[in-house]
Coordinates of C-alpha atoms in Angstrom, one line a residue:
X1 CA 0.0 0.0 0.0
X2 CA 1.4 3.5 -1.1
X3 CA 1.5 6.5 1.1
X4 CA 0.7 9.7 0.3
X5 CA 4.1 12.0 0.9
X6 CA 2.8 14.7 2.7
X7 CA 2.5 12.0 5.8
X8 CA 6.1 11.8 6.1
X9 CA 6.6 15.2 5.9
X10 CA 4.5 15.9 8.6
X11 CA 5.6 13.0 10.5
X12 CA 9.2 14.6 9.7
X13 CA 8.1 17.7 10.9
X14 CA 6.2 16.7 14.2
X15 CA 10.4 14.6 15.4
X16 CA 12.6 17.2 14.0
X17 CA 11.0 20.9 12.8
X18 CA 12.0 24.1 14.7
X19 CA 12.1 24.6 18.1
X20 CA 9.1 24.4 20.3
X21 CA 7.6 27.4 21.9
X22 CA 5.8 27.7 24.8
X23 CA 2.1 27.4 23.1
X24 CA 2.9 24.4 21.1
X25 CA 3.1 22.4 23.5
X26 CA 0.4 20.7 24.7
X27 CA -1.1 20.4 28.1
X28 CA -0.7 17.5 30.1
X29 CA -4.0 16.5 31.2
X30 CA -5.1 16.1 27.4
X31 CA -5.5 12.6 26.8
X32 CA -3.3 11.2 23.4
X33 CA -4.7 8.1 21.4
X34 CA -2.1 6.5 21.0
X35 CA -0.7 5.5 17.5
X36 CA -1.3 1.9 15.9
X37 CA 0.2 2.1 12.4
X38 CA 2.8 -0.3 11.1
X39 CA 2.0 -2.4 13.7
X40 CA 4.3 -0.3 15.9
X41 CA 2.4 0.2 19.5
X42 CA 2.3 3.7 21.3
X43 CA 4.8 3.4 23.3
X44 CA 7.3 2.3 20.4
X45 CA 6.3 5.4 18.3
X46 CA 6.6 7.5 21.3
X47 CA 10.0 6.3 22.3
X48 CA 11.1 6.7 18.3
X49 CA 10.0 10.4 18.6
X50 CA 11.9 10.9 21.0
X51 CA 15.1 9.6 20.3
X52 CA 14.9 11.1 16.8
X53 CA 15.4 14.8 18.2
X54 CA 18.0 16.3 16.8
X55 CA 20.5 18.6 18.9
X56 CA 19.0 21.6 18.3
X57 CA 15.7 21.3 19.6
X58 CA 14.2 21.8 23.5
X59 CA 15.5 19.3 25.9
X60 CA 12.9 17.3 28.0
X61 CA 14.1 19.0 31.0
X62 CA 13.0 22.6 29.3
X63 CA 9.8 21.2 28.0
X64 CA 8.9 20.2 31.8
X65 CA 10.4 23.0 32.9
X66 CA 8.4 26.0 30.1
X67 CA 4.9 23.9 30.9
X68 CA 5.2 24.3 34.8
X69 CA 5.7 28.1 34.5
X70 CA 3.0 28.6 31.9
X71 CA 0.2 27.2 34.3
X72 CA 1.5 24.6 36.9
X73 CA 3.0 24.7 40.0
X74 CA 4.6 21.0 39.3
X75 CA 5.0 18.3 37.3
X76 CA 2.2 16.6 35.7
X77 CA 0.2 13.8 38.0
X78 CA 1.0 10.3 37.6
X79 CA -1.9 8.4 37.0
X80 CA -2.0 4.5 38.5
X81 CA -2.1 1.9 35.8
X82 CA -0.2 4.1 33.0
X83 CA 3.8 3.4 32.2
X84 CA 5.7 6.9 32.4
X85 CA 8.7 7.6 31.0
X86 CA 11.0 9.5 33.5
X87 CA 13.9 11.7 32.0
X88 CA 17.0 11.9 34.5
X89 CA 20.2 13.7 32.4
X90 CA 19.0 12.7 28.9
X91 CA 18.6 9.4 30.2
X92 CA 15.4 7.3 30.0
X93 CA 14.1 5.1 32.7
X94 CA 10.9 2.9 32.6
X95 CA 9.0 2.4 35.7
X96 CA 6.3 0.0 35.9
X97 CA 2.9 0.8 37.3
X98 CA 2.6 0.0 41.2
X99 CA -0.3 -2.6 41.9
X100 CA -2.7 -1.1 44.7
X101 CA -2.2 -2.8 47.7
X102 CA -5.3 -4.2 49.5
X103 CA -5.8 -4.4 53.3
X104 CA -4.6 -7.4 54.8
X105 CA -7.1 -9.9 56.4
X106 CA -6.6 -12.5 58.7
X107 CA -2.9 -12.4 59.0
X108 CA -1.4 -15.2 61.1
X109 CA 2.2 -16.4 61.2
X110 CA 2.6 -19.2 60.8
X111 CA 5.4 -20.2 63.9
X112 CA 3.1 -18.8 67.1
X113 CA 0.3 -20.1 68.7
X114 CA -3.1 -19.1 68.7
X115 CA -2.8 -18.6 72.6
X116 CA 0.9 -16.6 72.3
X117 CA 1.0 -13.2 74.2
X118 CA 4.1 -11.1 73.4
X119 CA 6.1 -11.2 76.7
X120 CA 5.8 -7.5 78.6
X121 CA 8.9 -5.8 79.0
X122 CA 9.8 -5.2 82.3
X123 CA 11.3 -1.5 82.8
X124 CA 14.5 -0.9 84.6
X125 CA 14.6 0.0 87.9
X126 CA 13.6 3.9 87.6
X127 CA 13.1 6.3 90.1
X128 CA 10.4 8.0 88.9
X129 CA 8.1 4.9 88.9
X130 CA 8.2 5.4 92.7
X131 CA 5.5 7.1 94.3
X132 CA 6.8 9.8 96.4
X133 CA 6.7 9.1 100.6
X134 CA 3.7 11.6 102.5
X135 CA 5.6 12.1 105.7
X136 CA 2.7 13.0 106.9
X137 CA 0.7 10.1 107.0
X138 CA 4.2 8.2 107.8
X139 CA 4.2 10.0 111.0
X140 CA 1.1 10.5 111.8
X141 CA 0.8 6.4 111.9
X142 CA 4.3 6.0 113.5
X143 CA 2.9 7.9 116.3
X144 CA -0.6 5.6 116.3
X145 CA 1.8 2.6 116.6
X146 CA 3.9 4.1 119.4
X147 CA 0.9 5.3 121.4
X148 CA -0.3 1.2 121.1
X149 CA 3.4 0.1 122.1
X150 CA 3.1 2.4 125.0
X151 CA -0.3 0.6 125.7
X152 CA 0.4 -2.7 125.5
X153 CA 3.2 -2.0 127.9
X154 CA 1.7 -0.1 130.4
X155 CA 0.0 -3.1 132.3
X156 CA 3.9 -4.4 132.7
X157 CA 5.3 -1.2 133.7
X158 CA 2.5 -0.3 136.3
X159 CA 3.1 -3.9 138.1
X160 CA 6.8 -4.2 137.5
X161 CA 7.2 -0.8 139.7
X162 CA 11.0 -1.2 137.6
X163 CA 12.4 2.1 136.9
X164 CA 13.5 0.1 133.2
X165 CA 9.8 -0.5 132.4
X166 CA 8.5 3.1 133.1
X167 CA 11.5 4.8 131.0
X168 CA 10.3 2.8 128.3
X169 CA 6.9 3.4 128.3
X170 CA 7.5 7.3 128.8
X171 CA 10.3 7.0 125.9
X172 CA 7.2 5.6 123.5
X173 CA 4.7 8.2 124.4
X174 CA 7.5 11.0 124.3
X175 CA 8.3 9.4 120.7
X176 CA 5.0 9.4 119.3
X177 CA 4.0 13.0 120.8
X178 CA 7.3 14.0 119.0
X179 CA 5.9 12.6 115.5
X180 CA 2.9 14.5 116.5
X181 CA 4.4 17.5 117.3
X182 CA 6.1 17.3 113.9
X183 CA 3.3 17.2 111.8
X184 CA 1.7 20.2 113.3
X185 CA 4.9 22.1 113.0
X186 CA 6.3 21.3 109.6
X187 CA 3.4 20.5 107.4
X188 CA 0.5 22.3 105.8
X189 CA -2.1 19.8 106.9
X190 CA -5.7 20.0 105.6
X191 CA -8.4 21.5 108.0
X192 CA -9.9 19.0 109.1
X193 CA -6.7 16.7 109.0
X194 CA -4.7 19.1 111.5
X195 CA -8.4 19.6 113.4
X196 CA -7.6 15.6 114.1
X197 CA -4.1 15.6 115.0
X198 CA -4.4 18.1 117.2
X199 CA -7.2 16.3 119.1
X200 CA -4.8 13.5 119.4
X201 CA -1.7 15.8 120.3
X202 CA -3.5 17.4 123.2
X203 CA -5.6 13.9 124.7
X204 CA -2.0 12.6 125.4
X205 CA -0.9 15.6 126.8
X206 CA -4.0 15.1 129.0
X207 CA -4.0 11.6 130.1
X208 CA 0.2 11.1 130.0
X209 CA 2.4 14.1 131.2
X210 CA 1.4 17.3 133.1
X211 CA 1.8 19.8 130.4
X212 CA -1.3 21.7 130.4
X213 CA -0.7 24.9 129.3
X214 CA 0.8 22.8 125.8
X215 CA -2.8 20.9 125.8
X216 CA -4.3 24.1 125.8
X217 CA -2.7 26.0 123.2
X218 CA -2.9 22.7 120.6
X219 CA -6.5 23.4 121.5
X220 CA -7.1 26.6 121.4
X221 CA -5.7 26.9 117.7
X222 CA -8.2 23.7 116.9
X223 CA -11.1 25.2 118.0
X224 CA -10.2 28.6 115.7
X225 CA -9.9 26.3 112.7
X226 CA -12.9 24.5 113.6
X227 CA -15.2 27.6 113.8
X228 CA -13.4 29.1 110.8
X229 CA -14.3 25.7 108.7
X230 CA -17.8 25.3 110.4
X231 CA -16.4 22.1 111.7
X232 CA -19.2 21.9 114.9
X233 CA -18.8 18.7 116.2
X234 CA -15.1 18.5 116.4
X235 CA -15.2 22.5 117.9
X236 CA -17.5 20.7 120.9
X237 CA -15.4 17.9 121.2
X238 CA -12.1 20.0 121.4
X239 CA -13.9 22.3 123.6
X240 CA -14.8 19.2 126.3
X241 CA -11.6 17.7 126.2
X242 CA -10.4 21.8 126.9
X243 CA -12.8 21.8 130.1
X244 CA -10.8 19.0 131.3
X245 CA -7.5 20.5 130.7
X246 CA -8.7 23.5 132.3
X247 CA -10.2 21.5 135.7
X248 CA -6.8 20.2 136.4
X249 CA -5.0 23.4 136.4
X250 CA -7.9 26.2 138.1
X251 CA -11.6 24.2 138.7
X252 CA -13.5 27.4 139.1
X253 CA -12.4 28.5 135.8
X254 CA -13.4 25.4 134.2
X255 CA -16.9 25.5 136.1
X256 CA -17.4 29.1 134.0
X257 CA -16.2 28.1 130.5
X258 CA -18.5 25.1 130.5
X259 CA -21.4 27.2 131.7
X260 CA -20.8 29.2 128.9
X261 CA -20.6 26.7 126.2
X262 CA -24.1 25.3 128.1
X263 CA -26.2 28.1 127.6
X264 CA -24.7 28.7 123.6
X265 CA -25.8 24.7 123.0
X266 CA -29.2 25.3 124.6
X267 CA -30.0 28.6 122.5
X268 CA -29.0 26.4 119.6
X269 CA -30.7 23.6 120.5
X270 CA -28.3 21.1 120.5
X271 CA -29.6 18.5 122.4
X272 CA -27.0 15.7 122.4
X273 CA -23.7 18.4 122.9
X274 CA -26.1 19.7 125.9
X275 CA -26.3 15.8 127.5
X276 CA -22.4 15.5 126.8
X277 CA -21.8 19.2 128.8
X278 CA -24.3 18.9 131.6
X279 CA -22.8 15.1 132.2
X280 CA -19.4 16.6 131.9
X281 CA -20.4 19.3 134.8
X282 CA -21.9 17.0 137.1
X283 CA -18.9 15.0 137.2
X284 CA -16.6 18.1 138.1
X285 CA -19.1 18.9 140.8
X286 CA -19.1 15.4 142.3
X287 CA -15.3 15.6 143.0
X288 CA -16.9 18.1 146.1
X289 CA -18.6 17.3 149.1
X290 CA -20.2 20.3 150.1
X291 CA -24.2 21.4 150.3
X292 CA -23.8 24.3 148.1
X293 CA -22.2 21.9 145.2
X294 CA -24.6 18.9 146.0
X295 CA -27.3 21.4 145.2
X296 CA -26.0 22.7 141.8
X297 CA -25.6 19.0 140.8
X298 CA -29.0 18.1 141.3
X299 CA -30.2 20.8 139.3
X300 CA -28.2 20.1 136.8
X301 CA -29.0 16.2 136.9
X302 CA -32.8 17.2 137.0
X303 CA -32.3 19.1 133.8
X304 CA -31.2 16.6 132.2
X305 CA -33.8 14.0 132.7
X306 CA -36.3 16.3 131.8
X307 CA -34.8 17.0 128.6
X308 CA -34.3 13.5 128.0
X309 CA -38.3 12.6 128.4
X310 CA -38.5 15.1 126.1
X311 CA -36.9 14.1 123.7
X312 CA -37.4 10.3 124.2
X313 CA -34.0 9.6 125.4
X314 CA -35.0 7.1 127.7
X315 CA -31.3 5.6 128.5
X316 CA -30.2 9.2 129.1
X317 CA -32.9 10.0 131.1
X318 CA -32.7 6.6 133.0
X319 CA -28.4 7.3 134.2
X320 CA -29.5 10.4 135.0
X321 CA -32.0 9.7 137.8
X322 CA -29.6 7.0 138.9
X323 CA -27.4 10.0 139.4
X324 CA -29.5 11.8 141.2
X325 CA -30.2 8.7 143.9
X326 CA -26.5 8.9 144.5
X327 CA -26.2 12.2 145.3
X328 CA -29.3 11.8 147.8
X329 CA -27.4 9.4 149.4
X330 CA -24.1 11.8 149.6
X331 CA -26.0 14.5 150.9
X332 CA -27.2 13.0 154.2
X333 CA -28.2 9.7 155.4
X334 CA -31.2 10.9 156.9
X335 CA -34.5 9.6 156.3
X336 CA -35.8 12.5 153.7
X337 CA -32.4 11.6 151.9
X338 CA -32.8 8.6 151.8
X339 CA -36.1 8.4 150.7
X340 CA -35.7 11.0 147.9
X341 CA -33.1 8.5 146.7
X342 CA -35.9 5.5 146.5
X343 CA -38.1 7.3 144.3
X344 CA -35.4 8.8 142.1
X345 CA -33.7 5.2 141.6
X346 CA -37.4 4.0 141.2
X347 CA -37.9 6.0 138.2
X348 CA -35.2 4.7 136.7
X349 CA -35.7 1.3 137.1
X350 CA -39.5 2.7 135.1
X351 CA -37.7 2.3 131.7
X352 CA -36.0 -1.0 132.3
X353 CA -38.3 -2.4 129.6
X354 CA -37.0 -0.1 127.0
X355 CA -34.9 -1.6 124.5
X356 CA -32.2 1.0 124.2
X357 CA -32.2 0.5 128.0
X358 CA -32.1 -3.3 128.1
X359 CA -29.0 -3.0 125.7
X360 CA -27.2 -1.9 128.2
X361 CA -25.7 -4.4 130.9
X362 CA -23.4 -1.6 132.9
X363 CA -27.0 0.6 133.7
X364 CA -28.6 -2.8 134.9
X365 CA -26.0 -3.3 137.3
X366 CA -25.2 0.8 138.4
X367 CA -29.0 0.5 138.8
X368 CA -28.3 -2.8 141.5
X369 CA -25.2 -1.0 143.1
X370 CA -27.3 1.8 143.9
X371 CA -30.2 0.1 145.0
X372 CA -28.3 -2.0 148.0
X373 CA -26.6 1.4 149.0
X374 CA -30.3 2.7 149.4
X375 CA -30.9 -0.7 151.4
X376 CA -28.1 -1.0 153.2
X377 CA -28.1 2.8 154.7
X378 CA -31.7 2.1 156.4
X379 CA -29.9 -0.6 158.5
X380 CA -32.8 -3.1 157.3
X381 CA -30.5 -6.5 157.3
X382 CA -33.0 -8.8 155.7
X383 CA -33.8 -5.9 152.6
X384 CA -30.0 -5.5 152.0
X385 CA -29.7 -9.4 152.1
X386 CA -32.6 -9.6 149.6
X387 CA -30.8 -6.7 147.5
X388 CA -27.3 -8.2 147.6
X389 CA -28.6 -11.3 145.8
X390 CA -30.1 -8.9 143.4
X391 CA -26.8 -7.3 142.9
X392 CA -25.3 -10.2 142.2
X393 CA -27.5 -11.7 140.1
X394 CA -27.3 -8.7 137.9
X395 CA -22.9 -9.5 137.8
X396 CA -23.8 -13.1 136.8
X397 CA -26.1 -12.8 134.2
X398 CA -23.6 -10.1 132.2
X399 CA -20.1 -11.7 133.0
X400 CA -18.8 -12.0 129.2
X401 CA -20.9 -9.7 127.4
X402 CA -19.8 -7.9 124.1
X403 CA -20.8 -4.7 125.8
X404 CA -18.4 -4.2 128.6
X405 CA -15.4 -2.9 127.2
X406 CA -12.1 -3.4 128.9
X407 CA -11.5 0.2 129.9
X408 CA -14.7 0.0 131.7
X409 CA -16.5 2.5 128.9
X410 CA -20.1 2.3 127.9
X411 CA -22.0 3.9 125.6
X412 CA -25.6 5.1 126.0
X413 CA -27.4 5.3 122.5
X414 CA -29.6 8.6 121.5
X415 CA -32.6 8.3 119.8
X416 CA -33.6 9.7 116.2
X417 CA -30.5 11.5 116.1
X418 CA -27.7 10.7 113.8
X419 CA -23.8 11.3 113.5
X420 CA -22.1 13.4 111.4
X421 CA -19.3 13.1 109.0
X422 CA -17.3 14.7 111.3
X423 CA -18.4 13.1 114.7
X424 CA -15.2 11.9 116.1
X425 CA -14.5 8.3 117.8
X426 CA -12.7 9.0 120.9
X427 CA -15.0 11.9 122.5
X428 CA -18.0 11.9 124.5
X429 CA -20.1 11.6 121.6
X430 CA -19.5 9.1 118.9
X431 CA -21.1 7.2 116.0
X432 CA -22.7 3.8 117.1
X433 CA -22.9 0.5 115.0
X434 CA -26.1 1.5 113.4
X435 CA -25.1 5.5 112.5
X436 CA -26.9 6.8 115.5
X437 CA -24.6 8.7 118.0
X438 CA -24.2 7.2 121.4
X439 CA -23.1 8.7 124.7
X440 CA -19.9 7.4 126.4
X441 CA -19.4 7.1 130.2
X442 CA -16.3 5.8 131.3
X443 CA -16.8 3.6 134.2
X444 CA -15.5 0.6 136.0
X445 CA -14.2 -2.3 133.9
X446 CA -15.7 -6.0 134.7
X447 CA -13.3 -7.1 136.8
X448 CA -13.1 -4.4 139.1
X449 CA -17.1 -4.3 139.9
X450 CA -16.7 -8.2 140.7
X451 CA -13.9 -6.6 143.2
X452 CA -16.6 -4.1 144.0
X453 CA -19.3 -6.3 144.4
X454 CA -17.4 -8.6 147.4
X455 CA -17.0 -5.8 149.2
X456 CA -20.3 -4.7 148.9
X457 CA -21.7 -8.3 149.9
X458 CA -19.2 -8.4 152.9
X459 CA -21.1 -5.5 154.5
X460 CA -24.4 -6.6 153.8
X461 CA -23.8 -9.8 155.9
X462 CA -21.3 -8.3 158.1
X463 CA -24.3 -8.3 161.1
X464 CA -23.9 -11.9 161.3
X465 CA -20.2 -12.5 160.5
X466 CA -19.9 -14.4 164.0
X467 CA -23.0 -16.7 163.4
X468 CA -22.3 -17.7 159.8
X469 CA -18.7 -18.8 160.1
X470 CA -17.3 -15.9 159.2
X471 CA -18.2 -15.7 155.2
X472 CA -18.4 -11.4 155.4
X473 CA -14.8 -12.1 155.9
X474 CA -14.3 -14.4 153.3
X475 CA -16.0 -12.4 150.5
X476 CA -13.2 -9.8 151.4
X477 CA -10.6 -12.4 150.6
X478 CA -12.1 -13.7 147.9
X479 CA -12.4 -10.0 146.6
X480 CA -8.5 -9.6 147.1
X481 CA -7.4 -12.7 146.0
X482 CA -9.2 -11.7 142.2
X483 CA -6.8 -8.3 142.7
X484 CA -3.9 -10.7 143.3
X485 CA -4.5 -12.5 140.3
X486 CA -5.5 -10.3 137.9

């Protein structure tokens, strides 16, 4: 077949005419059919173009170069799936279309287990993994477990009577007051943090050494962070444990500052801080033996049961007339007195049948202890006999219970009133088992009453010591022989 030859002179033209401008050439995102003549495919007839240009015309590098600056910022897109030829200093390279990769699924190799867990890397020993030491709970619970060494010890040291035992125990209490003492001096503590450590701080100032003037201060800056923080509860409690302090060192001045804090309680009506105060000043006023205090206790003691069938605190109400019998029978032993003592201890006994009152084994047998005191001041023999067996039937039937604590303490519950988050656990009001707050007494522990009740027993049979073999004085050797052996 014969070709026409203006095609080759085109075709001549088109590989080597005159230089290319600018607007000849074409733009890259024009699509070119490529050329199937003579069998030759488009990538054969492109690369023969190419190679055919002679020395004078536009390099590929200028030809790139001419159609970025006319209207690109770059060089032409490569598309996927389409060969490109790449020119690197006249040079030509082929690169082959990249297949698209597609996402992997369900890769497993083929040497682990279906069960194999990479092994965790354990980290080198670094400081900074190491939480940081609060000294202040470090010595704030050094001090906890020095106070309970001291404890435990004092038992050993108190019937030693060794000069080595009582160093040590004062060494442990000194130790942990020092922790103590640390805390509050070196620390910024949280309110009610330093509130609490300061309540600690000055009850073992209290009950241990004779620094009262320390006990005070501690407390005095407690009570200003309590009313600056509205912290009420631990402000009374600071304030009762203050009254104490204050007794030891000048009475009279205690007897005001508690009068005081009475009458702010009973213009704010509150009834459980005014049972813990009243209690608190009838015991300061039962350390004397005159008429004019005898009379200020009653008044106080009648208060208080009046407030307490108010409020239907029957437990409250009951101690408190069994107060009141007792200090009949301090007054005077006459007949009025004595009498006055019957009908107060007989309205106790009234709410025996309560339950908050039958929960309560100590108040069953104060109640008995009482009673044969009544009996055996109106020198009837056979009504004392009759109420020692009483007496000690009361000792037998609560010999083990779960209430009597070994310090002697008992705690006298409150109705329809409930604790606080703040309430404390060592002061005269505290949070019972069932969230209610109870009223501690500190009293005799079980072993001492048994002690208590011999003697006791001895003088109720002591009329007839001669005619019954003597067995007054043996109750009072049985009743030393349990001090000997306890």
């Amino acid at each position: 077949m014969a070709f026409p030859p203006q095609m080759f002179a085109s075709r001549h033209k088109m590989v080597s005419g005159p230089p290319l401008d600018s607007q000849q050439i074409a733009s890259p995102h024009q699509k070119y059919e490529p050329l199937s003549r003579g069998g030759r495919s488009s990538q054969a007839n492109l690369s023969a173009g190419i190679n055919t240009h002679p020395p004078h015309t536009l390099s590929h590098e200028a030809i790139l170069q001419q159609s970025s600056n006319a209207n690109y910022g770059g060089p032409p897109p490569i598309r996927p799936g389409v060969a490109v030829v790449i020119p690197v200093s006249n040079k030509q390279y082929y690169q082959e279309p990249r297949p698209t990769p597609k996402a992997a699924t369900n890769l497993q190799t083929p040497f682990l287990s279906a069960d194999f867990k990479p092994p965790v890397s354990t980290p080198a020993h670094d400081a900074s993994l190491i939480p940081p030491i609060d000294y202040q709970v470090l010595l704030i619970s050094l001090a906890d477990e020095y106070f309970t060494a001291a404890h435990a010890r004092g038992s050993v040291a108190a019937l030693a009577q060794q000069e080595a035992e009582t160093h040590t125990y004062y060494k442990l209490v000194a130790t942990g007051l020092g922790c103590l003492e640390a805390v509050l001096k070196h620390f910024r503590l949280q309110p009610l943090v330093e509130v609490n450590v300061r309540l600690r701080y000055a009850m073992i100032l209290y009950e241990e050494t004779e620094n009262s003037i320390q006990a005070e201060e501690a407390l005095s800056k407690g009570v200003a962070i309590c009313e600056m923080h509205r912290l009420h509860d631990l402000k009374y409690q600071m304030q009762h444990l203050l009254a104490r302090v204050l007794y030891k060192r000048n009475p009279r001045a205690s007897f005001k500052f508690v009068d005081g804090i009475i009458q702010d309680l009973e213009a704010y009506q509150y009834i459980p801080w005014v049972y813990a105060f009243r209690f608190l000043r009838l015991s300061f006023l039962l350390e004397f033996s005159s008429h004019q205090e005898n009379l200020i206790a009653l008044s106080h003691v009648r208060f208080l049961s009046s407030t307490a069938e108010k409020y239907g605190d029957k437990a409250v109400a009951a101690i408190a007339m069994t107060l009141e019998s007792l200090i009949h029978l301090r007054e005077s032993n006459s007949a009025e007195s004595i009498e006055q003592a019957q009908r107060a201890l007989a309205a106790a006994r009234s709410s025996q049948f309560d339950p908050l009152v039958q929960n309560n084994p100590q108040l069953a047998v104060l109640t008995s202890f009482v009673d044969l005191c009544c009996a055996l001041q109106t020198f009837d023999p056979k009504h004392a006999a009759s109420k020692m067996q009483a007496m000690q039937t009361s000792l037998e039937n609560h010999p083990n219970a779960s209430a009597w604590a070994n310090d002697g303490s008992f705690e006298i519950p409150i109705s329809h009133t409930k604790a606080s988050p703040t309430t404390g656990s060592d002061g005269p009001l505290r949070q019972g088992r069932d969230g209610k707050l109870v009223l501690s007494f500190n009293w005799l522990p079980i072993e001492d009453l048994h002690v208590l009740g011999y003697l006791l027993s001895s003088i109720a049979i002591a009329y007839r010591n001669t005619s019954d073999g003597h067995r007054s004085e043996q109750l009072v050797r049985e009743g030393i022989n349990f001090l000997d052996s306890e």
